[in-house]
Amino acid sequence: MFCYQCEQTAKGTGCTAFGVCGKSPEVADLQDLLIYLAKGVSMYAHRARQLGAVDRNVDVFVVEALFTTITNVNFDEARMEAMIRKAGEVREAAKKLYEDACRKAGKTPETLGGPAVFPVPSSRSEMINAGEKVNPEAGSEVHGEVVQGLRDLVLLGLKGSAAYMDHAKVLGYEKDELYGFIHEKMDFLAGESFTVDGLVGQAMDAGKWNISVMELLDAANTGVYGHPEPTKARVTGVKGKAILVSGHDLKDLDLLLQQTEGKGINIYTHGEMLPCLAYPGLKKYKHLVGNYGSAWQNQREEFEKFPGAILMTTNCIQKPKDSYLARIFTTGLVAWPGATHIGDGKDFSPVIEAALAAPGFDEDEEPHFINVGFARNTVMSVAGKVIDLVKAGKLRHFFLIGGCDGAKPGRSYYTDFATSVPDDCVILTLACGKYRFNKLEFGDIDGIPRLLDAGQCNDAYSAVRIALALADAFKTDINGLPLSLILSWYEQKAVCILLSLLYLGVKNMRIGPTLPAFVKEPVFKVLQEKFNLQPVTTVEQDLKAILG
Ligand code: FSO
Ligand code: SF4
């Protein structure tokens, strides 16, 4: 195996013996083969599209293949094997689609090679061997590590976009041209000769497309559940039976809330599900009582202590402890061998039974509330006041301290940064990194809370909209605003967000806790020169550089 797609990769260079995340070498190789075959699917689908022929099953398959290989999603060899077999079938369908379209158009189909014709091995062990030959390390031997790293930058960004597209699709929001974008980029990545400039251009283009992806998911979430509104979210237990929902999927939470209504079970959010408490369409359920615990990397302790059932809807799952393996369930693309998987029928009865069999909270915990729900609609509704405060010198600077969290100790930088931000500055936050500071008291500036939680990582879209609106009001661009972005990254959704921000021309961003292993030094230098993208240093030094 060779995997370097996330921030916690071994030694900062790559996991080669076993994933730090718990991914086995077998699963890693199977994932690499799946991605390789998915490129083959896209080679046909992209060409068919150019002739006006599309097939939604083919489109959805490639998106699911990408999403399933994201960090902390699918650890199950059997499910990976099944997807690889399906890849063979879907590739056949895509090939036929293309050849039929050529016939109709009176054209001769191109003879495609590589991933388009690679035979699907018949046994799991052969699949594993084949996967080993198409991993990023093998690619580095062919293309050199700078080019391979850039190819992976594009691929990993696509994985993030695919996750967001999947979330939107679940809510009934799809855009055909976005499937076209995925196929076009996968087809490009299936090529054989690359230049650094060409790849940088493709990465920026992926960032541009990802803005449309985030916009679609924003439209899906707000279209179905309404705009998040300022909400005091309870973060302690309530007496009674309990189910904890983690991941990112609003629809799964909604369906579970419907199925548990009147059953005397309280539902709690965990990790990136916290923002759900602010959506009118979800907070209307009385038995959605609050949030329990913090970010994904603390789940093994928090799930063990939680006195009910747990439902994982997407990433980030970690190896369950034996103490709660029987009461943790997965659904959608997330899977862990041994944990019961709830299929596409979304019948959550096993989760409900496990919750009823568990003790639940035997009494109310001390009530404690935090503020959530400061997405674009809310923040923009007070934009006039914010602008007045800036003009009056009462609000000096905005910090967007956002992104995903991880288990490394170096991540305390973000808490230290948040607590060191002077009192006349506002912090906008999103994604799971905020758990390190979102239970602290930040106060307000003339009624505007100093800590504004915009939501999940995808709500970076909301943050961008807020920034663009402010820039408009101040007759400047994003870089002309008193705004600094301090980003933490962990997995591939952060990669597509970063590409989008770079595409928008956002300069002076600080990124940490470490730089991605796949962005090699010469490439980082280019980003530094062009965008003044900087690694985080120390809180004191960075704050001083920003505020002067
Ligand atoms: Fe975090 Fe996990 Fe949302 Fe990621 S829960 S780490 S960037 O999946 O997607 O922020
Ligand atoms: Fe290693 Fe991250 Fe890959 Fe897991 S996802 S194997 S931790 S690089």
XYZ file of C-alpha atoms and ligand atoms in Angstrom:
566
model
C 0.000 0.000 0.000
C 0.941 3.605 -0.361
C -1.463 6.268 0.833
C -0.676 9.897 1.621
C -4.066 11.465 1.132
C -4.686 12.836 4.619
C -2.896 15.003 7.125
C -2.186 12.219 9.605
C -0.235 10.159 7.072
C 2.686 8.204 8.569
C 5.835 10.313 9.142
C 4.233 13.061 7.069
C 5.184 11.178 3.910
C 2.870 8.194 3.422
C 1.325 5.137 5.066
C 3.065 2.061 3.703
C 2.557 -0.743 6.215
C -0.846 0.098 7.698
C -2.941 3.252 7.706
C -2.618 5.505 10.740
C -6.402 5.803 10.294
C -6.796 2.025 10.630
C -6.985 1.286 6.898
C -5.491 -2.113 6.113
C -3.044 -2.512 3.205
C -5.637 -4.718 1.527
C -8.337 -2.054 1.667
C -5.844 0.613 0.514
C -4.907 -1.472 -2.546
C -8.544 -2.224 -3.318
C -9.325 1.505 -3.135
C -6.509 2.308 -5.550
C -7.792 -0.273 -8.002
C -11.333 1.073 -7.690
C -10.156 4.608 -8.502
C -8.135 3.295 -11.454
C -11.162 1.482 -12.871
C -13.403 4.494 -12.201
C -11.038 6.492 -14.445
C -11.720 3.897 -17.140
C -15.461 4.434 -16.679
C -14.985 8.178 -17.026
C -12.854 7.838 -20.169
C -15.910 6.421 -21.944
C -18.488 8.549 -20.131
C -16.610 11.782 -20.926
C -16.449 10.948 -24.629
C -20.073 9.818 -24.708
C -21.105 13.126 -23.116
C -19.309 15.087 -25.801
C -21.659 13.343 -28.218
C -24.680 14.119 -26.053
C -25.101 10.665 -24.466
C -25.363 10.411 -20.668
C -26.277 7.650 -18.234
C -27.052 8.626 -14.650
C -26.056 5.211 -13.260
C -22.606 5.641 -14.759
C -22.357 9.187 -13.367
C -23.454 8.245 -9.876
C -21.123 5.264 -9.771
C -17.988 7.356 -10.335
C -19.069 9.854 -7.664
C -19.671 7.031 -5.177
C -16.369 5.361 -6.047
C -14.527 8.610 -5.299
C -16.424 9.277 -2.069
C -16.004 5.752 -0.756
C -12.204 6.088 -0.856
C -12.092 9.277 1.244
C -10.315 9.004 4.568
C -12.345 7.330 7.317
C -15.242 6.257 5.098
C -14.964 2.627 4.033
C -12.767 0.099 5.802
C -14.586 -2.978 4.580
C -12.759 -5.273 2.101
C -15.932 -7.103 1.091
C -17.722 -3.864 0.185
C -14.669 -2.639 -1.748
C -14.507 -5.910 -3.674
C -18.194 -5.612 -4.583
C -17.632 -2.059 -5.848
C -14.700 -3.197 -7.990
C -16.866 -5.889 -9.600
C -19.523 -3.275 -10.203
C -16.883 -0.995 -11.761
C -16.328 -3.638 -14.429
C -20.038 -3.732 -15.247
C -20.443 0.032 -15.219
C -17.409 0.433 -17.471
C -19.025 -1.944 -19.984
C -22.203 0.151 -19.882
C -20.208 3.373 -20.381
C -18.309 1.819 -23.289
C -21.569 0.802 -24.965
C -22.970 4.274 -24.356
C -19.969 5.779 -26.108
C -19.943 3.342 -29.006
C -23.681 3.756 -29.591
C -23.287 7.532 -29.513
C -20.432 7.272 -32.070
C -22.570 5.119 -34.328
C -25.382 7.627 -34.181
C -23.023 10.469 -34.962
C -21.351 8.549 -37.772
C -17.978 8.576 -35.981
C -15.429 5.851 -35.397
C -14.931 5.246 -31.656
C -11.433 5.966 -30.354
C -9.484 2.922 -29.226
C -8.861 3.566 -25.565
C -6.195 1.948 -23.403
C -5.055 1.894 -19.762
C -7.909 2.072 -17.244
C -10.465 1.732 -20.071
C -9.391 -1.819 -20.859
C -7.639 -3.012 -17.693
C -9.106 -6.467 -16.933
C -11.061 -6.668 -13.666
C -9.347 -9.412 -11.637
C -11.588 -12.278 -10.625
C -10.401 -12.882 -7.050
C -9.917 -10.488 -4.148
C -6.220 -11.356 -3.829
C -5.619 -10.565 -7.504
C -7.483 -7.295 -7.045
C -5.180 -6.415 -4.162
C -2.098 -7.191 -6.285
C -3.454 -5.112 -9.134
C -4.207 -2.180 -6.792
C -0.620 -2.164 -5.560
C 0.541 -1.478 -9.127
C -1.603 1.625 -9.577
C -1.056 3.413 -6.265
C 0.514 6.902 -6.062
C 3.952 5.471 -5.362
C 3.844 3.483 -8.581
C 2.715 6.703 -10.309
C 5.705 8.583 -8.841
C 8.047 6.053 -10.419
C 6.541 6.779 -13.823
C 5.901 10.535 -13.644
C 8.219 11.758 -10.895
C 6.892 12.787 -7.514
C 6.137 16.441 -8.345
C 3.843 15.553 -11.233
C 2.341 12.603 -9.376
C 1.698 14.861 -6.376
C -0.125 17.348 -8.582
C -2.170 14.574 -10.174
C -3.124 13.526 -6.672
C -3.936 17.113 -5.701
C -6.518 17.114 -8.501
C -7.768 13.604 -7.681
C -8.084 14.278 -3.955
C -9.935 17.516 -4.647
C -12.307 15.492 -6.832
C -12.886 13.078 -3.967
C -13.979 15.978 -1.777
C -16.279 17.355 -4.479
C -17.752 13.877 -4.956
C -18.635 13.673 -1.262
C -20.508 16.974 -1.464
C -22.260 15.910 -4.667
C -23.368 12.726 -2.975
C -24.819 14.653 -0.011
C -26.726 16.909 -2.407
C -27.932 13.959 -4.500
C -29.381 12.263 -1.430
C -31.591 15.341 -1.001
C -32.676 15.204 -4.636
C -30.283 17.882 -5.929
C -28.161 16.931 -8.920
C -26.677 18.949 -11.747
C -25.763 17.152 -14.909
C -22.867 19.457 -15.747
C -21.212 18.546 -12.429
C -21.106 14.895 -13.434
C -19.529 16.134 -16.642
C -16.860 17.928 -14.600
C -16.023 14.761 -12.654
C -15.713 12.661 -15.821
C -13.666 15.288 -17.606
C -11.143 15.464 -14.781
C -11.001 11.685 -14.279
C -10.409 11.272 -18.014
C -7.637 13.861 -17.827
C -6.049 12.008 -14.900
C -6.162 8.765 -16.870
C -3.779 10.346 -19.408
C -0.103 9.574 -19.656
C 1.776 12.786 -20.191
C 1.460 15.782 -17.910
C 3.101 19.134 -17.384
C 3.320 21.004 -14.099
C 1.603 24.065 -15.586
C -1.151 21.944 -17.104
C -1.792 20.227 -13.806
C -1.842 23.481 -11.826
C -4.404 24.768 -14.324
C -6.504 21.629 -13.852
C -6.331 22.014 -10.071
C -7.610 25.596 -10.307
C -10.339 24.489 -12.677
C -11.365 21.773 -10.202
C -11.537 24.522 -7.567
C -13.799 26.559 -9.830
C -16.147 23.624 -10.362
C -16.155 22.828 -6.679
C -17.745 26.214 -5.988
C -20.734 25.045 -8.037
C -20.711 21.776 -6.114
C -20.786 23.570 -2.756
C -23.459 25.899 -4.082
C -25.565 22.872 -5.038
C -25.205 21.327 -1.598
C -26.001 24.660 0.043
C -29.121 24.859 -2.125
C -30.033 21.285 -1.163
C -29.559 21.781 2.576
C -31.307 25.135 2.740
C -33.914 24.196 0.128
C -35.026 21.131 2.050
C -34.428 22.218 5.650
C -34.521 26.017 5.483
C -31.750 28.491 6.318
C -29.896 27.817 9.569
C -30.983 30.275 12.259
C -29.202 31.383 15.430
C -29.852 28.598 17.910
C -28.778 27.808 21.447
C -27.726 24.175 21.195
C -27.690 22.033 24.318
C -24.413 20.126 24.632
C -25.214 17.887 27.609
C -27.341 14.761 28.066
C -31.065 14.672 28.772
C -32.667 11.914 30.843
C -33.898 9.066 28.632
C -32.953 6.634 25.868
C -30.571 8.022 23.299
C -29.187 7.804 19.748
C -26.099 9.719 18.635
C -25.787 10.636 14.934
C -22.367 11.453 13.468
C -21.067 12.228 9.978
C -22.450 14.875 7.622
C -25.736 13.594 6.176
C -28.807 15.719 6.998
C -31.228 13.341 5.285
C -30.194 10.344 7.371
C -30.766 12.389 10.518
C -34.148 13.491 9.215
C -35.229 9.906 8.440
C -34.076 8.712 11.837
C -35.973 11.547 13.522
C -39.115 10.515 11.668
C -38.679 6.859 12.599
C -38.074 7.610 16.287
C -40.887 10.115 16.756
C -43.027 9.208 19.773
C -40.737 6.329 20.781
C -39.309 8.054 23.834
C -35.790 8.221 22.361
C -33.759 11.432 22.331
C -31.531 12.131 19.336
C -28.149 13.872 19.622
C -25.745 15.166 17.011
C -22.023 14.463 17.094
C -19.099 16.073 15.245
C -20.043 17.648 11.929
C -23.755 16.985 12.584
C -23.850 19.796 15.170
C -24.946 22.434 12.608
C -28.114 20.360 11.965
C -29.495 21.724 15.240
C -29.916 25.126 13.555
C -31.951 24.049 10.490
C -35.682 24.807 10.943
C -36.632 21.567 9.170
C -34.660 19.526 11.685
C -34.897 21.552 14.908
C -38.680 21.259 14.690
C -38.354 17.716 16.077
C -38.684 18.004 19.851
C -36.688 14.823 20.409
C -33.635 16.289 18.641
C -32.370 17.463 22.009
C -28.834 18.617 21.368
C -25.242 17.662 20.723
C -23.141 15.174 22.625
C -19.349 15.046 22.557
C -17.003 16.841 20.203
C -15.104 16.114 16.997
C -14.545 12.817 15.222
C -11.118 12.093 16.637
C -12.540 11.833 20.163
C -15.205 9.309 19.176
C -13.641 6.227 20.701
C -13.851 7.711 24.194
C -17.128 9.538 23.629
C -18.986 6.655 21.958
C -17.837 4.296 24.685
C -19.374 6.585 27.316
C -22.531 7.355 25.358
C -25.389 5.342 26.898
C -27.244 4.621 23.657
C -26.913 3.627 19.988
C -24.669 5.421 17.476
C -25.290 6.008 13.771
C -22.400 6.944 11.458
C -23.687 8.586 8.292
C -20.391 9.447 6.478
C -16.826 9.982 7.521
C -15.179 10.089 9.917
C -15.397 6.614 11.512
C -12.571 5.177 13.594
C -12.034 1.559 14.609
C -14.885 0.897 17.054
C -13.959 -0.422 20.479
C -15.451 -3.801 21.388
C -17.387 -2.030 24.131
C -19.655 -0.347 21.565
C -19.251 -2.376 18.360
C -22.709 -3.917 18.855
C -24.376 -0.508 19.195
C -22.651 1.401 16.387
C -24.270 1.327 12.935
C -23.137 2.591 9.547
C -25.169 3.729 6.564
C -24.602 5.186 3.100
C -21.010 4.739 1.953
C -19.458 4.480 5.405
C -18.590 0.957 6.536
C -16.566 -0.881 9.144
C -16.312 -4.687 9.102
C -18.331 -6.059 12.016
C -20.503 -2.957 12.455
C -24.095 -3.465 11.259
C -24.759 -1.595 8.021
C -28.168 -0.029 7.399
C -28.926 -0.462 3.692
C -30.422 1.946 1.190
C -33.968 1.199 2.412
C -32.962 3.266 5.478
C -34.856 1.088 7.914
C -33.275 2.216 11.188
C -35.104 -0.412 13.332
C -31.846 -2.100 14.433
C -30.538 1.278 15.654
C -33.773 1.939 17.526
C -33.722 -1.525 19.120
C -30.117 -1.023 20.229
C -31.042 2.351 21.746
C -33.956 0.855 23.641
C -31.746 -1.974 24.918
C -29.082 0.481 26.147
C -29.492 2.268 29.490
C -29.846 5.832 28.172
C -29.118 8.836 30.411
C -30.518 8.061 33.865
C -30.766 11.751 34.695
C -30.374 15.180 33.129
C -26.779 16.385 32.924
C -26.010 19.961 33.967
C -27.478 22.085 31.110
C -24.912 23.876 28.942
C -25.658 25.670 25.670
C -23.568 26.993 22.770
C -24.473 29.222 19.800
C -24.823 27.690 16.332
C -26.512 28.700 13.083
C -24.502 31.665 11.802
C -24.516 30.732 8.146
C -24.754 33.316 5.364
C -28.427 34.172 5.727
C -28.129 35.096 9.374
C -24.820 36.906 9.077
C -25.987 38.817 6.014
C -29.115 39.910 7.865
C -26.866 41.857 10.245
C -24.375 42.934 7.557
C -25.383 46.596 7.926
C -24.533 46.553 11.612
C -21.264 44.708 10.995
C -20.244 47.292 8.400
C -21.079 50.151 10.796
C -18.976 48.528 13.516
C -16.030 48.196 11.137
C -16.372 51.819 10.022
C -16.622 53.004 13.622
C -13.406 51.134 14.443
C -15.166 48.881 16.934
C -14.622 45.740 14.848
C -11.029 45.600 13.729
C -10.607 42.285 11.913
C -12.347 39.028 10.932
C -10.652 35.689 11.317
C -11.965 32.619 9.599
C -10.572 29.824 11.723
C -11.951 26.741 10.091
C -11.389 23.347 8.619
C -11.219 19.832 9.847
C -9.652 18.439 12.941
C -7.322 15.562 13.638
C -5.754 13.768 16.526
C -2.279 15.316 16.517
C -1.261 17.499 19.476
C 0.013 20.280 17.117
C -3.614 21.097 16.455
C -3.860 23.057 19.704
C -2.555 25.936 17.532
C -6.144 26.620 16.467
C -7.517 26.822 20.023
C -4.617 29.003 21.069
C -5.183 31.202 18.053
C -8.909 31.570 18.750
C -8.353 32.466 22.375
C -5.580 34.927 21.476
C -7.654 36.883 18.959
C -8.112 40.398 20.442
C -11.544 41.363 21.808
C -12.275 43.783 18.970
C -12.126 40.997 16.353
C -14.728 38.447 15.241
C -14.083 34.757 14.550
C -16.023 32.961 11.870
C -15.698 29.191 12.086
C -16.847 26.031 10.335
C -16.182 22.267 10.067
C -15.035 20.033 12.871
C -11.895 21.951 13.859
C -14.022 24.368 15.897
C -14.636 21.768 18.595
C -11.390 22.777 20.135
C -12.817 26.164 21.074
C -16.561 26.329 20.438
C -17.540 25.699 24.046
C -15.495 28.662 25.273
C -17.067 32.042 26.014
C -16.142 34.743 23.482
C -18.715 37.430 24.292
C -19.965 39.949 21.715
C -19.256 43.309 20.087
C -22.351 45.502 20.421
C -24.599 42.460 20.187
C -22.681 40.672 17.376
C -21.313 37.422 18.850
C -17.535 37.247 18.557
C -17.699 33.566 17.591
C -19.929 32.860 14.601
C -20.349 29.199 13.696
C -21.262 28.940 9.996
C -21.697 25.142 10.014
C -20.120 22.138 8.306
C -17.015 22.161 6.121
C -19.198 22.640 3.045
C -20.465 25.845 4.598
C -17.158 27.315 3.496
C -19.487 28.300 0.660
C -21.495 30.357 3.144
C -18.303 31.970 4.422
C -17.256 32.857 0.883
C -20.648 34.422 0.203
C -20.379 36.460 3.405
C -16.891 37.623 2.449
C -17.984 38.556 -1.088
C -20.952 40.526 0.281
C -18.697 42.417 2.693
C -16.180 43.069 -0.070
C -19.001 44.489 -2.150
C -20.159 46.741 0.678
C -16.627 48.041 1.209
C -16.078 48.378 -2.551
C -13.049 46.103 -2.492
C -12.258 42.439 -3.167
C -11.806 39.586 -0.680
C -8.101 40.408 -0.311
C -8.941 44.025 0.483
C -11.072 43.066 3.497
C -9.872 43.052 7.097
C -10.155 39.250 6.924
C -7.615 36.463 7.441
C -8.126 32.772 6.805
C -6.484 30.342 9.169
C -7.222 26.871 7.821
C -6.742 23.449 9.303
C -6.908 20.495 6.984
C -7.321 16.817 7.543
C -8.922 15.031 4.640
C -9.904 15.464 1.020
C -12.911 17.745 1.450
C -10.505 20.330 2.787
C -8.485 19.895 -0.415
C -11.373 20.858 -2.704
C -12.229 23.825 -0.479
C -8.630 25.025 -0.615
C -8.625 24.711 -4.414
C -11.836 26.771 -4.549
C -10.351 29.497 -2.368
C -7.233 29.600 -4.539
C -9.375 29.755 -7.647
C -11.173 32.764 -6.129
C -7.772 34.381 -5.780
C -7.797 34.468 -1.971
C -4.330 35.419 -0.824
C -2.357 35.195 2.412
C -4.129 32.085 3.718
C -2.401 30.183 6.459
C -2.673 26.410 6.404
C -1.692 23.748 8.908
C -0.999 21.958 11.082
C 1.348 20.501 8.452
C 1.464 20.787 4.685
C -0.015 18.030 2.503
C 2.518 15.300 1.680
C 1.346 15.255 -1.938
C 2.074 18.962 -2.475
C 5.784 18.766 -3.145
C 8.128 21.652 -2.453
C 8.352 23.104 -5.971
C 4.560 23.171 -6.181
C 4.176 24.773 -2.784
C 6.694 27.420 -3.862
C 4.486 28.255 -6.844
C 1.457 28.609 -4.537
C 3.498 30.721 -2.171
C 4.631 33.063 -4.906
C 1.241 33.363 -6.531
C -1.057 33.399 -3.489
C 1.258 33.984 -0.552
C -0.120 30.723 0.868
C 1.747 30.123 4.092
C 2.198 27.325 6.586
C 1.065 28.248 10.112
C 3.974 29.123 12.405
C 3.295 30.153 15.996
C 0.160 31.929 17.186
C 2.144 34.972 18.356
C 4.088 35.296 15.129
C 1.067 34.790 12.873
C -1.172 37.179 14.819
C 1.542 39.816 14.805
C 2.064 39.440 11.071
C -1.675 39.794 10.432
C -2.581 42.613 12.810
C 0.761 44.402 12.581
Fe -14.304 16.954 9.736
Fe -14.175 14.338 9.041
Fe -16.275 17.825 7.640
Fe -13.873 16.144 7.102
S -15.679 15.310 10.331
S -12.703 15.791 8.946
S -12.972 17.899 6.196
O -14.772 14.499 7.366
O -15.513 16.724 6.387
O -14.898 18.576 8.789
Fe -2.699 6.967 6.004
Fe -4.485 8.964 5.864
Fe -4.272 7.159 3.911
Fe -5.310 6.499 6.270
S -6.159 7.939 4.764
S -3.878 5.288 5.085
S -3.995 7.701 7.651
S -2.730 8.644 4.522
